[in-house]
Amino acid sequence: MSRNHFLFLMPLACLVGCGPRAAPQRDSPEFEKLDHALLAHVYDPVSSELAWYDPDRGRVLRYRAGQVEAPQDVAVTAPEALRVFADGSFVVATGQELQLWPLGSAPTTWPYHPDSFDGLSMDDWWFVGWVDTPLPGISEAGPALCHVVHQAVADCVPFIPTSSSTLAVAGDGSVYVTDGDKALYRYADGRLTNIWSFDSVSMSAVIKFRRSGAGLLAVTSSSVYAIEEATHPLLVGGRILDALGTAGDFYYLTYDYEQALLDPSCRPSLFPGCATYDLWSQYVLFHVVGGRQTEVGHQTCTSKDSELCEYLRNIGFDGSDVVLLSTHIRRVASK
């Protein structure tokens, strides 16, 4: 999520006429920075573990048992999207193709360029996007939702044409896919069903899905929802960056900041042209169990800091620890 998005949420008068507020004081501990430098611009948004592509090493990496490791020591072209499975196999989207890297055997290249893809293993996953040739279930080229079993397309169904779908497979095998920011569909028992039509009030575009037991958590720029079958209750609202867990026991990460004008005489408008800088910025992680919320960690930076705040992209579990992905791995420290 861009800071320009947050800027429109901030009253313009606060950049012009009111004095800056200090960063909120937190009772939770600061995130602990671990000694692992990274460049994690492409990461797996669905896995409960941290998994990403490091361009310096040219490798897909993950964080497990307190260590950064390459599940396969193979060189990979910088991908546009990534999914890493529990056994260390992975799928990447790069250029106009998919690359399948099963563990212990040669990679396979497919001439498909999906909008989104996900699965529970290398032998059972799905993709959505435009296909150029007929495939099982569809007689001509077009937009489709396709099931891949043992590295072969087993079945496809036509799907609404879109260039911004987000797809995830839930723990019960159901497939959930968005039509951009318009609607959410569920594919189960051979049927594709519209279970939710979005609007700007109830739900903006899904940033990511996270697996959550038999269902999913849907993370948007302003909310976290629990998705299971045809239900989609709101769990929490705010400036949300990520969430992880189950509907009854989950973590979510928020972001806040305060900006000031570099030139106090500049007058911002709805068309931003005045240069600004961050007086402070702050990430806060909350834990919600049975509807009861507890703040468990945070990161605060101010304009006086010698080291700028790192942008925290993703949260994950490492055993019982909650870890966060940026240019370093950070961990929620004990009080």
CSV table of C-alpha atoms in Angstrom, one decimal:
chain,number,residue,atom,x,y,z
A,1,MET,CA,0.0,0.0,0.0
A,2,SER,CA,1.4,3.4,-0.9
A,3,ARG,CA,1.9,6.3,1.4
A,4,ASN,CA,0.0,8.5,-1.1
A,5,HIS,CA,-3.1,6.3,-0.3
A,6,PHE,CA,-2.7,7.2,3.4
A,7,LEU,CA,-2.1,10.9,2.6
A,8,PHE,CA,-5.6,11.2,1.2
A,9,LEU,CA,-6.9,9.8,4.5
A,10,MET,CA,-5.2,12.6,6.4
A,11,PRO,CA,-7.0,15.9,6.7
A,12,LEU,CA,-5.2,18.5,4.6
A,13,ALA,CA,-5.6,21.0,7.4
A,14,CYS,CA,-3.2,19.0,9.5
A,15,LEU,CA,-0.5,19.6,6.9
A,16,VAL,CA,-1.3,23.3,6.8
A,17,GLY,CA,-2.9,24.7,10.0
A,18,CYS,CA,-2.4,22.4,12.9
A,19,GLY,CA,0.8,21.5,14.8
A,20,PRO,CA,2.3,18.0,14.4
A,21,ARG,CA,1.3,15.4,16.9
A,22,ALA,CA,3.9,13.1,18.5
A,23,ALA,CA,4.1,9.4,17.7
A,24,PRO,CA,1.8,7.5,20.1
A,25,GLN,CA,3.5,5.9,23.1
A,26,ARG,CA,3.2,2.1,23.0
A,27,ASP,CA,3.2,-0.3,25.9
A,28,SER,CA,4.3,-3.2,23.7
A,29,PRO,CA,7.9,-4.1,23.0
A,30,GLU,CA,9.8,-2.9,19.9
A,31,PHE,CA,10.2,-5.5,17.2
A,32,GLU,CA,13.5,-7.3,17.5
A,33,LYS,CA,15.7,-7.0,14.4
A,34,LEU,CA,17.4,-10.2,13.6
A,35,ASP,CA,20.8,-10.3,11.8
A,36,HIS,CA,19.6,-11.2,8.3
A,37,ALA,CA,19.8,-8.6,5.6
A,38,LEU,CA,17.4,-9.2,2.7
A,39,LEU,CA,15.9,-7.7,-0.5
A,40,ALA,CA,12.4,-9.1,-0.4
A,41,HIS,CA,10.4,-7.4,-3.1
A,42,VAL,CA,8.5,-10.5,-4.3
A,43,TYR,CA,7.1,-12.8,-1.6
A,44,ASP,CA,4.5,-15.5,-1.1
A,45,PRO,CA,1.5,-13.7,0.3
A,46,VAL,CA,-0.5,-16.8,1.2
A,47,SER,CA,1.9,-19.1,3.1
A,48,SER,CA,2.0,-18.9,6.9
A,49,GLU,CA,5.8,-19.0,6.7
A,50,LEU,CA,7.9,-16.1,5.4
A,51,ALA,CA,8.9,-17.0,1.8
A,52,TRP,CA,10.4,-14.6,-0.7
A,53,TYR,CA,12.8,-14.1,-3.7
A,54,ASP,CA,16.2,-12.5,-3.0
A,55,PRO,CA,17.6,-10.9,-6.2
A,56,ASP,CA,21.1,-10.7,-4.7
A,57,ARG,CA,21.3,-14.5,-4.3
A,58,GLY,CA,19.0,-15.3,-7.2
A,59,ARG,CA,17.3,-17.7,-5.0
A,60,VAL,CA,13.8,-18.4,-3.5
A,61,LEU,CA,14.3,-18.3,0.3
A,62,ARG,CA,12.2,-18.9,3.4
A,63,TYR,CA,12.5,-18.4,7.1
A,64,ARG,CA,12.2,-21.6,9.2
A,65,ALA,CA,13.5,-22.6,12.7
A,66,GLY,CA,15.3,-19.2,13.1
A,67,GLN,CA,17.2,-19.6,9.9
A,68,VAL,CA,17.1,-18.1,6.4
A,69,GLU,CA,17.3,-21.1,4.0
A,70,ALA,CA,16.9,-21.9,0.3
A,71,PRO,CA,14.4,-24.8,0.0
A,72,GLN,CA,16.1,-25.6,-3.3
A,73,ASP,CA,19.6,-24.3,-4.2
A,74,VAL,CA,18.7,-23.4,-7.7
A,75,ALA,CA,19.1,-20.1,-9.6
A,76,VAL,CA,15.7,-18.5,-10.5
A,77,THR,CA,15.0,-15.6,-12.8
A,78,ALA,CA,13.5,-12.7,-10.9
A,79,PRO,CA,9.8,-13.5,-10.7
A,80,GLU,CA,6.7,-11.4,-10.7
A,81,ALA,CA,4.8,-13.7,-8.3
A,82,LEU,CA,5.7,-16.7,-6.2
A,83,ARG,CA,4.2,-19.6,-4.2
A,84,VAL,CA,6.3,-21.9,-2.0
A,85,PHE,CA,4.9,-25.2,-0.8
A,86,ALA,CA,5.7,-26.9,2.5
A,87,ASP,CA,8.0,-29.5,0.9
A,88,GLY,CA,10.2,-26.9,-0.7
A,89,SER,CA,8.8,-27.1,-4.2
A,90,PHE,CA,7.6,-23.8,-5.7
A,91,VAL,CA,5.9,-22.0,-8.7
A,92,VAL,CA,7.0,-18.6,-10.0
A,93,ALA,CA,5.5,-16.4,-12.7
A,94,THR,CA,8.1,-14.7,-14.8
A,95,GLY,CA,7.7,-12.8,-18.1
A,96,GLN,CA,4.9,-14.6,-20.1
A,97,GLU,CA,5.3,-18.0,-18.5
A,98,LEU,CA,5.1,-20.1,-15.3
A,99,GLN,CA,8.0,-22.0,-14.0
A,100,LEU,CA,7.3,-25.1,-11.9
A,101,TRP,CA,10.2,-26.2,-9.6
A,102,PRO,CA,9.3,-29.6,-8.1
A,103,LEU,CA,11.6,-30.8,-5.3
A,104,GLY,CA,14.2,-33.2,-6.6
A,105,SER,CA,13.4,-33.1,-10.3
A,106,ALA,CA,13.9,-30.8,-13.3
A,107,PRO,CA,11.8,-27.6,-13.6
A,108,THR,CA,8.9,-27.4,-16.1
A,109,THR,CA,8.1,-24.2,-18.1
A,110,TRP,CA,4.5,-23.4,-19.1
A,111,PRO,CA,3.4,-20.8,-21.6
A,112,TYR,CA,0.7,-19.4,-19.3
A,113,HIS,CA,0.8,-16.0,-17.7
A,114,PRO,CA,-1.9,-16.0,-15.0
A,115,ASP,CA,-3.3,-13.1,-13.1
A,116,SER,CA,-3.0,-15.2,-9.9
A,117,PHE,CA,-2.2,-18.8,-8.8
A,118,ASP,CA,-2.2,-20.8,-5.6
A,119,GLY,CA,-2.4,-24.3,-4.3
A,120,LEU,CA,-1.9,-26.8,-1.4
A,121,SER,CA,1.0,-28.6,-3.1
A,122,MET,CA,2.9,-28.8,-6.4
A,123,ASP,CA,0.6,-31.7,-7.4
A,124,ASP,CA,-2.6,-29.8,-6.7
A,125,TRP,CA,-2.9,-26.1,-7.5
A,126,TRP,CA,-5.0,-23.5,-9.5
A,127,PHE,CA,-4.5,-20.5,-11.7
A,128,VAL,CA,-6.7,-17.8,-13.2
A,129,GLY,CA,-6.0,-15.8,-16.4
A,130,TRP,CA,-6.1,-15.8,-20.1
A,131,VAL,CA,-5.2,-19.0,-21.9
A,132,ASP,CA,-4.3,-18.9,-25.6
A,133,THR,CA,-5.3,-22.5,-26.6
A,134,PRO,CA,-8.2,-24.9,-25.7
A,135,LEU,CA,-7.7,-26.8,-22.5
A,136,PRO,CA,-9.7,-29.5,-20.8
A,137,GLY,CA,-13.1,-28.0,-20.0
A,138,ILE,CA,-12.8,-25.0,-22.4
A,139,SER,CA,-13.0,-25.3,-26.2
A,140,GLU,CA,-11.4,-22.0,-27.2
A,141,ALA,CA,-8.9,-19.4,-25.9
A,142,GLY,CA,-10.1,-17.0,-23.3
A,143,PRO,CA,-10.2,-16.2,-19.6
A,144,ALA,CA,-10.3,-19.3,-17.4
A,145,LEU,CA,-9.9,-20.8,-14.0
A,146,CYS,CA,-7.8,-23.9,-14.3
A,147,HIS,CA,-6.9,-26.9,-12.0
A,148,VAL,CA,-3.5,-28.4,-12.2
A,149,VAL,CA,-3.0,-32.0,-11.0
A,150,HIS,CA,0.4,-33.7,-11.1
A,151,GLN,CA,1.7,-30.8,-13.3
A,152,ALA,CA,-1.0,-31.2,-16.0
A,153,VAL,CA,-4.1,-29.1,-16.6
A,154,ALA,CA,-6.9,-31.4,-15.4
A,155,ASP,CA,-9.9,-29.1,-15.9
A,156,CYS,CA,-10.8,-25.4,-16.6
A,157,VAL,CA,-14.0,-23.3,-16.4
A,158,PRO,CA,-14.6,-20.0,-18.2
A,159,PHE,CA,-14.1,-17.0,-15.9
A,160,ILE,CA,-15.0,-13.3,-16.2
A,161,PRO,CA,-12.3,-11.5,-18.1
A,162,THR,CA,-10.1,-9.4,-15.8
A,163,SER,CA,-6.5,-8.4,-15.4
A,164,SER,CA,-6.5,-8.0,-11.6
A,165,SER,CA,-7.9,-11.2,-10.1
A,166,THR,CA,-6.6,-12.6,-6.8
A,167,LEU,CA,-6.8,-16.3,-6.1
A,168,ALA,CA,-6.3,-18.5,-3.1
A,169,VAL,CA,-7.1,-22.1,-2.2
A,170,ALA,CA,-8.5,-22.7,1.3
A,171,GLY,CA,-7.6,-25.6,3.6
A,172,ASP,CA,-10.7,-27.5,2.5
A,173,GLY,CA,-9.7,-27.3,-1.1
A,174,SER,CA,-12.3,-24.6,-2.1
A,175,VAL,CA,-11.0,-22.0,-4.5
A,176,TYR,CA,-11.7,-18.3,-4.0
A,177,VAL,CA,-11.1,-15.8,-6.7
A,178,THR,CA,-11.9,-12.1,-7.2
A,179,ASP,CA,-13.1,-10.4,-10.3
A,180,GLY,CA,-10.7,-7.5,-9.6
A,181,ASP,CA,-12.4,-5.3,-7.0
A,182,LYS,CA,-16.0,-6.2,-8.1
A,183,ALA,CA,-16.9,-9.6,-6.7
A,184,LEU,CA,-15.6,-12.7,-4.9
A,185,TYR,CA,-16.3,-16.2,-6.3
A,186,ARG,CA,-16.1,-19.6,-4.8
A,187,TYR,CA,-15.4,-22.8,-6.8
A,188,ALA,CA,-16.4,-26.0,-5.1
A,189,ASP,CA,-18.1,-29.2,-6.1
A,190,GLY,CA,-17.8,-28.3,-9.7
A,191,ARG,CA,-19.7,-25.0,-9.4
A,192,LEU,CA,-18.5,-21.4,-9.6
A,193,THR,CA,-20.6,-19.2,-7.3
A,194,ASN,CA,-20.7,-15.4,-6.7
A,195,ILE,CA,-20.6,-15.2,-2.9
A,196,TRP,CA,-20.0,-11.5,-2.5
A,197,SER,CA,-20.4,-8.4,-4.6
A,198,PHE,CA,-18.0,-5.7,-3.3
A,199,ASP,CA,-18.7,-2.0,-2.9
A,200,SER,CA,-16.5,0.9,-1.9
A,201,VAL,CA,-18.0,0.9,1.6
A,202,SER,CA,-17.9,-2.8,2.6
A,203,MET,CA,-14.8,-3.9,0.9
A,204,SER,CA,-12.1,-2.5,-1.4
A,205,ALA,CA,-9.8,-4.6,-3.6
A,206,VAL,CA,-8.3,-7.6,-1.8
A,207,ILE,CA,-4.5,-7.1,-1.1
A,208,LYS,CA,-4.0,-10.7,-0.2
A,209,PHE,CA,-5.7,-13.9,1.1
A,210,ARG,CA,-4.2,-15.9,3.9
A,211,ARG,CA,-5.2,-19.5,4.6
A,212,SER,CA,-7.2,-19.8,7.8
A,213,GLY,CA,-8.3,-23.4,8.7
A,214,ALA,CA,-10.9,-24.5,6.3
A,215,GLY,CA,-11.4,-20.9,4.9
A,216,LEU,CA,-9.4,-17.8,4.3
A,217,LEU,CA,-8.6,-14.4,5.8
A,218,ALA,CA,-9.1,-11.6,3.2
A,219,VAL,CA,-6.9,-8.6,3.8
A,220,THR,CA,-7.9,-5.2,2.2
A,221,SER,CA,-6.4,-1.7,2.7
A,222,SER,CA,-9.0,-1.1,5.5
A,223,SER,CA,-10.3,-4.4,6.9
A,224,VAL,CA,-9.8,-8.0,7.6
A,225,TYR,CA,-12.6,-10.5,6.8
A,226,ALA,CA,-13.1,-14.2,7.5
A,227,ILE,CA,-14.1,-16.1,4.4
A,228,GLU,CA,-15.6,-19.5,4.7
A,229,GLU,CA,-18.0,-21.0,2.2
A,230,ALA,CA,-20.5,-18.1,1.5
A,231,THR,CA,-19.9,-16.1,4.7
A,232,HIS,CA,-17.6,-13.1,5.0
A,233,PRO,CA,-17.9,-11.5,8.5
A,234,LEU,CA,-15.8,-8.4,9.2
A,235,LEU,CA,-13.1,-9.1,11.9
A,236,VAL,CA,-11.4,-5.7,12.2
A,237,GLY,CA,-11.0,-2.4,10.4
A,238,GLY,CA,-8.2,0.2,10.2
A,239,ARG,CA,-5.1,0.8,8.1
A,240,ILE,CA,-4.3,-2.9,7.6
A,241,LEU,CA,-1.1,-4.2,6.0
A,242,ASP,CA,-1.4,-7.9,6.8
A,243,ALA,CA,-3.2,-10.5,8.9
A,244,LEU,CA,-2.4,-14.1,9.8
A,245,GLY,CA,-4.2,-16.9,11.7
A,246,THR,CA,-7.8,-18.0,12.1
A,247,ALA,CA,-11.1,-16.1,12.6
A,248,GLY,CA,-11.0,-16.8,16.3
A,249,ASP,CA,-7.2,-16.3,16.8
A,250,PHE,CA,-5.3,-14.0,14.5
A,251,TYR,CA,-2.7,-11.3,14.3
A,252,TYR,CA,-2.9,-8.1,12.2
A,253,LEU,CA,-0.4,-5.4,11.3
A,254,THR,CA,-1.4,-1.7,11.1
A,255,TYR,CA,0.5,1.4,9.9
A,256,ASP,CA,0.3,5.1,10.8
A,257,TYR,CA,2.4,8.2,10.2
A,258,GLU,CA,2.6,11.9,10.4
A,259,GLN,CA,3.9,14.1,7.6
A,260,ALA,CA,5.1,17.7,7.4
A,261,LEU,CA,5.8,20.1,4.6
A,262,LEU,CA,9.4,20.6,3.5
A,263,ASP,CA,8.3,24.2,2.5
A,264,PRO,CA,5.8,25.5,5.0
A,265,SER,CA,4.6,28.2,2.5
A,266,CYS,CA,3.3,25.5,0.1
A,267,ARG,CA,-0.4,24.9,0.2
A,268,PRO,CA,-1.4,21.3,-0.6
A,269,SER,CA,-4.6,20.6,-2.5
A,270,LEU,CA,-6.4,17.5,-3.8
A,271,PHE,CA,-3.7,17.4,-6.4
A,272,PRO,CA,-0.6,16.9,-4.2
A,273,GLY,CA,2.4,19.0,-5.3
A,274,CYS,CA,4.0,20.0,-2.0
A,275,ALA,CA,7.0,18.0,-1.0
A,276,THR,CA,6.6,16.3,2.4
A,277,TYR,CA,8.7,14.2,4.8
A,278,ASP,CA,7.7,11.8,7.7
A,279,LEU,CA,7.9,13.3,11.1
A,280,TRP,CA,7.3,9.8,12.4
A,281,SER,CA,6.0,6.5,11.2
A,282,GLN,CA,4.8,3.5,13.2
A,283,TYR,CA,3.8,-0.2,12.7
A,284,VAL,CA,1.8,-1.9,15.4
A,285,LEU,CA,0.9,-5.6,15.6
A,286,PHE,CA,-2.2,-6.8,17.4
A,287,HIS,CA,-3.3,-10.3,18.5
A,288,VAL,CA,-7.0,-11.0,18.6
A,289,VAL,CA,-8.3,-14.1,20.5
A,290,GLY,CA,-12.0,-14.7,20.8
A,291,GLY,CA,-12.7,-11.1,20.0
A,292,ARG,CA,-10.3,-9.7,22.7
A,293,GLN,CA,-7.5,-7.6,21.3
A,294,THR,CA,-3.9,-7.2,22.7
A,295,GLU,CA,-1.1,-5.1,21.3
A,296,VAL,CA,2.0,-7.3,21.1
A,297,GLY,CA,4.7,-5.3,19.3
A,298,HIS,CA,5.5,-2.2,17.4
A,299,GLN,CA,8.2,-0.2,15.4
A,300,THR,CA,8.5,3.6,15.6
A,301,CYS,CA,10.8,5.8,13.6
A,302,THR,CA,11.1,9.6,13.7
A,303,SER,CA,12.7,12.2,11.4
A,304,LYS,CA,15.6,12.3,13.8
A,305,ASP,CA,16.5,8.6,13.5
A,306,SER,CA,19.7,7.8,11.7
A,307,GLU,CA,18.1,4.7,10.2
A,308,LEU,CA,14.8,5.0,8.3
A,309,CYS,CA,12.0,2.7,9.1
A,310,GLU,CA,11.9,-0.4,7.0
A,311,TYR,CA,8.7,-1.1,5.2
A,312,LEU,CA,7.2,-4.3,6.7
A,313,ARG,CA,5.7,-6.3,3.9
A,314,ASN,CA,4.5,-9.6,5.4
A,315,ILE,CA,4.0,-11.4,8.7
A,316,GLY,CA,4.4,-15.1,9.3
A,317,PHE,CA,4.9,-17.8,11.9
A,318,ASP,CA,8.1,-19.4,12.8
A,319,GLY,CA,7.0,-22.1,15.3
A,320,SER,CA,5.3,-20.1,18.0
A,321,ASP,CA,7.1,-16.8,17.1
A,322,VAL,CA,5.6,-14.1,14.9
A,323,VAL,CA,8.1,-12.8,12.4
A,324,LEU,CA,8.0,-9.9,10.0
A,325,LEU,CA,9.6,-9.5,6.6
A,326,SER,CA,11.5,-6.4,5.4
A,327,THR,CA,15.1,-5.7,4.6
A,328,HIS,CA,15.6,-7.6,7.8
A,329,ILE,CA,13.7,-10.3,9.5
A,330,ARG,CA,12.1,-8.9,12.6
A,331,ARG,CA,10.5,-10.8,15.5
A,332,VAL,CA,8.0,-9.9,18.1
A,333,ALA,CA,10.0,-9.7,21.3
A,334,SER,CA,8.9,-10.9,24.7
A,335,LYS,CA,8.1,-8.1,27.3
